[in-house]
């Protein structure tokens, strides 16, 4: 233990690991961590990953419940629901949601799902858990910073939660928080203290993302094991890598916007405000531009949607390859399309602003780039489908969710082609069509990617399996249910019904869909409950699930499956394995799969799709001479 | 009580499903299912379920389409867009729908069919197939071409729609505020009078400078009235927060931004009466809605828009008195003669705003107005 390079990492054998460990028991001098070091303030990337997952799940339940509450209002605007009053008290007096709180719920639903669940819960979980395990590192470059990333997320969560219970309620200006509405307490109850807390929470969250992202990027660049060339990294790692880069470049812009907005609110500056007469009073602000905020917001906001979807894409690529027993089709094309998406994602933001009075010429440039981004997206879809072709597919819950992901990504990506066309966006902007688009392509698809990842790596995370019958039930009910919720919204949106309406009955033209709205709400309730069932399965299986007894149950090639069944801090007990081939040698040379750690045979050349057939030793691996 | 029973039922179902699932997994283990592997039977069941989902789903998409098609874009294939540029948007919409529809059906069908066809079976091996440059080039180039066509068409139409308003377009100024609209017509001189932010007050909602003679013939009606066939340029603004001027049937949408003027021009082509006849609904009216979240009563900013035949329009204009006439007398002392619709001081108690007005009585003056 004397030559330990990174003092934060101590090789530590988990209790369970001993029972199944084939590598012998070379226990030497390490101290047992106590409960708090091990599970609460842990610096082990695996524990931090699980912490992100569990906090993300808690938020998903809250955010999901909120959507049920406001869906009840949309389906039965004239009914009252005692259960609402029970949950929300004064906000739903007599069981009827107030309009103010309807908008607060919608805002919190969006914020929670986009940032806390699909950013932290997805990227935080899997980047943390998988990066060191799949590139062959003992931990992240800076485990302490990594722990900080999680605890900033906790702080951010606490602040947001507090905003839910204060007198004037949480922010209610939409997850996009457009000023002037979000800047003026006179204009909306939610723009009072709730908005301050929202901004603080988001700022803390951005710090969390930055700490995590710096770590992911540094770790991937510097800590790959011997032989792990860039083009031998699994697609998961590529996806996490670009996700982190996008986050590092775009989140700070939101940070800036949030601070400027807080200045406008607190100090009376005029970054985003001008010529405002509200609540019978003319304000002194002048010279600011509300549109500027939108530019800043979407400069993050659009990349953010890729921050959410790229990890899911990476996970799905990996899960599909493993369970089809085939290499991912077009590995390099997959990498370059992620790269293409990453670059393009920074130059399409104004497609959210076609009808804000944007200069028409500028808008047309954004149309061009926006539709361009559909090309790499299409390539990925075709490659996934071809990966299935002539496979020997294991249709387990992980794989089913991966297939579901592709289906949803197709459905939602195609509607992007409508919206990216500024001409059509005049009609479709801010209607239910947009709601359908982004829930399918981002919300659902990312959730499916997350589920695929959970079902696939649960055995690695907890040394046990999830109950697969419940997994199948979870999948089919969710699949049918989620299409049932969001597909009809296309029709509603194509008919012109605007989003963010508390009640449609005021307008004759929007009031024709009462039945569809009831149908959608019922489907949402069913999906909510079946996902609760998943949560129960998750926690039950952590303690009582079927035990994993083989090291590599899926027959996967990647490095995480060469670690002990319950890896301790430091991941591998002996030396870190070296890598000699790409991660997709499935069904080759008459064998089912060849792990990355196996040397190339004498007559074997590395699969030519990845270019470098001469395996060359790469960077020195920190902590390699640990034993 | 009902809630309680409902919750109990859910808990019960959960327990039952959970126990069954546990038993089912256990059975599999007892039958000797290999860890991490699926049995051939399991793969077959799942493959079949996926196929059923795909087939039923695609049929559902078609059936849903057939049911709702008459309402799409407010009228489906047979839609008569109520504006000139609406026709262009409409045709772009259908072209995109055909292209995307084809891609949708083919890719979804193949995806699920492959999942079924290549499910794991005993003695069946996967084929190592890692890439194929030709294939990949094909499916990069084809989408690129299709998208280029869509972009080219889209941008061309976009430039048409966003071009300068034609000479002689009628001007209608619309100002949004929480939670209603104030409309102003330039009157006989075809020029709107000056407005100044500093002049805005409860009485002078728009901050009109009445000293400017150009403002003295301006009209401020309580509906938007347009003349069929005559281009109209909407000059848009907002007083407090963002709003969005949204005319569904005319395919018009443009944000109203405090401090920054925006505009949108169009030519209405179908009169209200024609649309009523076309839809067999004599109650029909074009409605202006707000499409940008602007606060608690965002959903309640309905405003009626009428399109009249030229002759009717002329007599409508003739029947209007300039707004100045209403305020002239009271310009020095605070005015209380401002007609409904142009006034932002009509207040309805805010707490009650979840109870919406019934359909007949919800013209502008019953809109909920913030009085925080
Ligand atoms: C195929 C490529 C895509 C295109 C061309 C596209 C285009 C667009 C456009 C133009 C809008 C603005 C619509 C409007 O507000 O009027 C939009 C909204 C949105 N898109 Fe996409 N999109 C694509 C894929 C995606 C993906 C992959 C995601 C996420 C993973 C995504 C997430 C969103 C979200 C979250 C919004 C709405 C945000 C809001 O207004 O609240 N889109 N998309
Ligand atoms: Cu975007
Ligand atoms: Cu509004």
PDB file of N, CA and C and ligand atoms in Angstrom, chain A residues 501, chain B residues 179 181 241-244 289-295 297-299 301, ligand 3:
ATOM      1  N   UNK A 501     -51.937  25.995 -20.708  1.00  0.00           N
ATOM      2  CA  UNK A 501     -53.267  26.528 -20.447  1.00  0.00           C
ATOM      3  C   UNK A 501     -53.854  25.807 -19.254  1.00  0.00           C
TER       4      UNK A 501
ATOM      5  N   UNK B 179     -54.559  40.837 -18.073  1.00  0.00           N
ATOM      6  CA  UNK B 179     -54.632  39.704 -18.956  1.00  0.00           C
ATOM      7  C   UNK B 179     -55.640  40.025 -20.042  1.00  0.00           C
ATOM      8  N   UNK B 181     -56.165  42.473 -24.062  1.00  0.00           N
ATOM      9  CA  UNK B 181     -55.549  43.109 -25.216  1.00  0.00           C
ATOM     10  C   UNK B 181     -56.168  44.486 -25.412  1.00  0.00           C
ATOM     11  N   UNK B 241     -45.435  41.908 -19.201  1.00  0.00           N
ATOM     12  CA  UNK B 241     -44.585  40.725 -19.375  1.00  0.00           C
ATOM     13  C   UNK B 241     -44.749  40.257 -20.813  1.00  0.00           C
ATOM     14  N   UNK B 242     -44.068  39.160 -21.154  1.00  0.00           N
ATOM     15  CA  UNK B 242     -44.224  38.633 -22.508  1.00  0.00           C
ATOM     16  C   UNK B 242     -45.633  38.085 -22.698  1.00  0.00           C
ATOM     17  N   UNK B 243     -46.150  38.287 -23.887  1.00  0.00           N
ATOM     18  CA  UNK B 243     -47.379  37.636 -24.320  1.00  0.00           C
ATOM     19  C   UNK B 243     -47.118  37.200 -25.748  1.00  0.00           C
ATOM     20  N   UNK B 244     -48.054  36.475 -26.322  1.00  0.00           N
ATOM     21  CA  UNK B 244     -47.866  36.140 -27.733  1.00  0.00           C
ATOM     22  C   UNK B 244     -49.194  36.225 -28.453  1.00  0.00           C
ATOM     23  N   UNK B 289     -55.763  34.363 -29.125  1.00  0.00           N
ATOM     24  CA  UNK B 289     -55.349  33.759 -27.859  1.00  0.00           C
ATOM     25  C   UNK B 289     -53.939  34.220 -27.532  1.00  0.00           C
ATOM     26  N   UNK B 290     -53.566  34.060 -26.275  1.00  0.00           N
ATOM     27  CA  UNK B 290     -52.190  34.358 -25.877  1.00  0.00           C
ATOM     28  C   UNK B 290     -51.404  33.045 -25.858  1.00  0.00           C
ATOM     29  N   UNK B 291     -50.235  33.057 -26.470  1.00  0.00           N
ATOM     30  CA  UNK B 291     -49.469  31.820 -26.572  1.00  0.00           C
ATOM     31  C   UNK B 291     -48.154  31.853 -25.803  1.00  0.00           C
ATOM     32  N   UNK B 292     -47.982  32.850 -24.961  1.00  0.00           N
ATOM     33  CA  UNK B 292     -46.755  32.851 -24.158  1.00  0.00           C
ATOM     34  C   UNK B 292     -47.152  33.020 -22.698  1.00  0.00           C
ATOM     35  N   UNK B 293     -46.695  32.103 -21.874  1.00  0.00           N
ATOM     36  CA  UNK B 293     -47.062  32.134 -20.461  1.00  0.00           C
ATOM     37  C   UNK B 293     -46.849  33.532 -19.879  1.00  0.00           C
ATOM     38  N   UNK B 294     -47.927  34.120 -19.362  1.00  0.00           N
ATOM     39  CA  UNK B 294     -47.826  35.495 -18.894  1.00  0.00           C
ATOM     40  C   UNK B 294     -48.371  35.661 -17.495  1.00  0.00           C
ATOM     41  N   UNK B 295     -48.646  34.541 -16.819  1.00  0.00           N
ATOM     42  CA  UNK B 295     -49.139  34.660 -15.452  1.00  0.00           C
ATOM     43  C   UNK B 295     -50.385  33.820 -15.243  1.00  0.00           C
ATOM     44  N   UNK B 297     -53.570  34.074 -15.379  1.00  0.00           N
ATOM     45  CA  UNK B 297     -54.753  33.984 -16.242  1.00  0.00           C
ATOM     46  C   UNK B 297     -54.362  33.996 -17.715  1.00  0.00           C
ATOM     47  N   UNK B 298     -53.200  33.517 -17.992  1.00  0.00           N
ATOM     48  CA  UNK B 298     -52.697  33.394 -19.359  1.00  0.00           C
ATOM     49  C   UNK B 298     -53.708  32.706 -20.281  1.00  0.00           C
ATOM     50  N   UNK B 299     -54.417  31.756 -19.734  1.00  0.00           N
ATOM     51  CA  UNK B 299     -55.351  30.947 -20.514  1.00  0.00           C
ATOM     52  C   UNK B 299     -56.654  31.670 -20.778  1.00  0.00           C
ATOM     53  N   UNK B 301     -57.295  34.936 -22.112  1.00  0.00           N
ATOM     54  CA  UNK B 301     -57.138  36.200 -22.837  1.00  0.00           C
ATOM     55  C   UNK B 301     -57.849  36.153 -24.181  1.00  0.00           C
TER      56      UNK B 301
HETATM   57 CU1  LIG C   3     -50.289  34.785 -21.955  1.00  0.00          CU
END
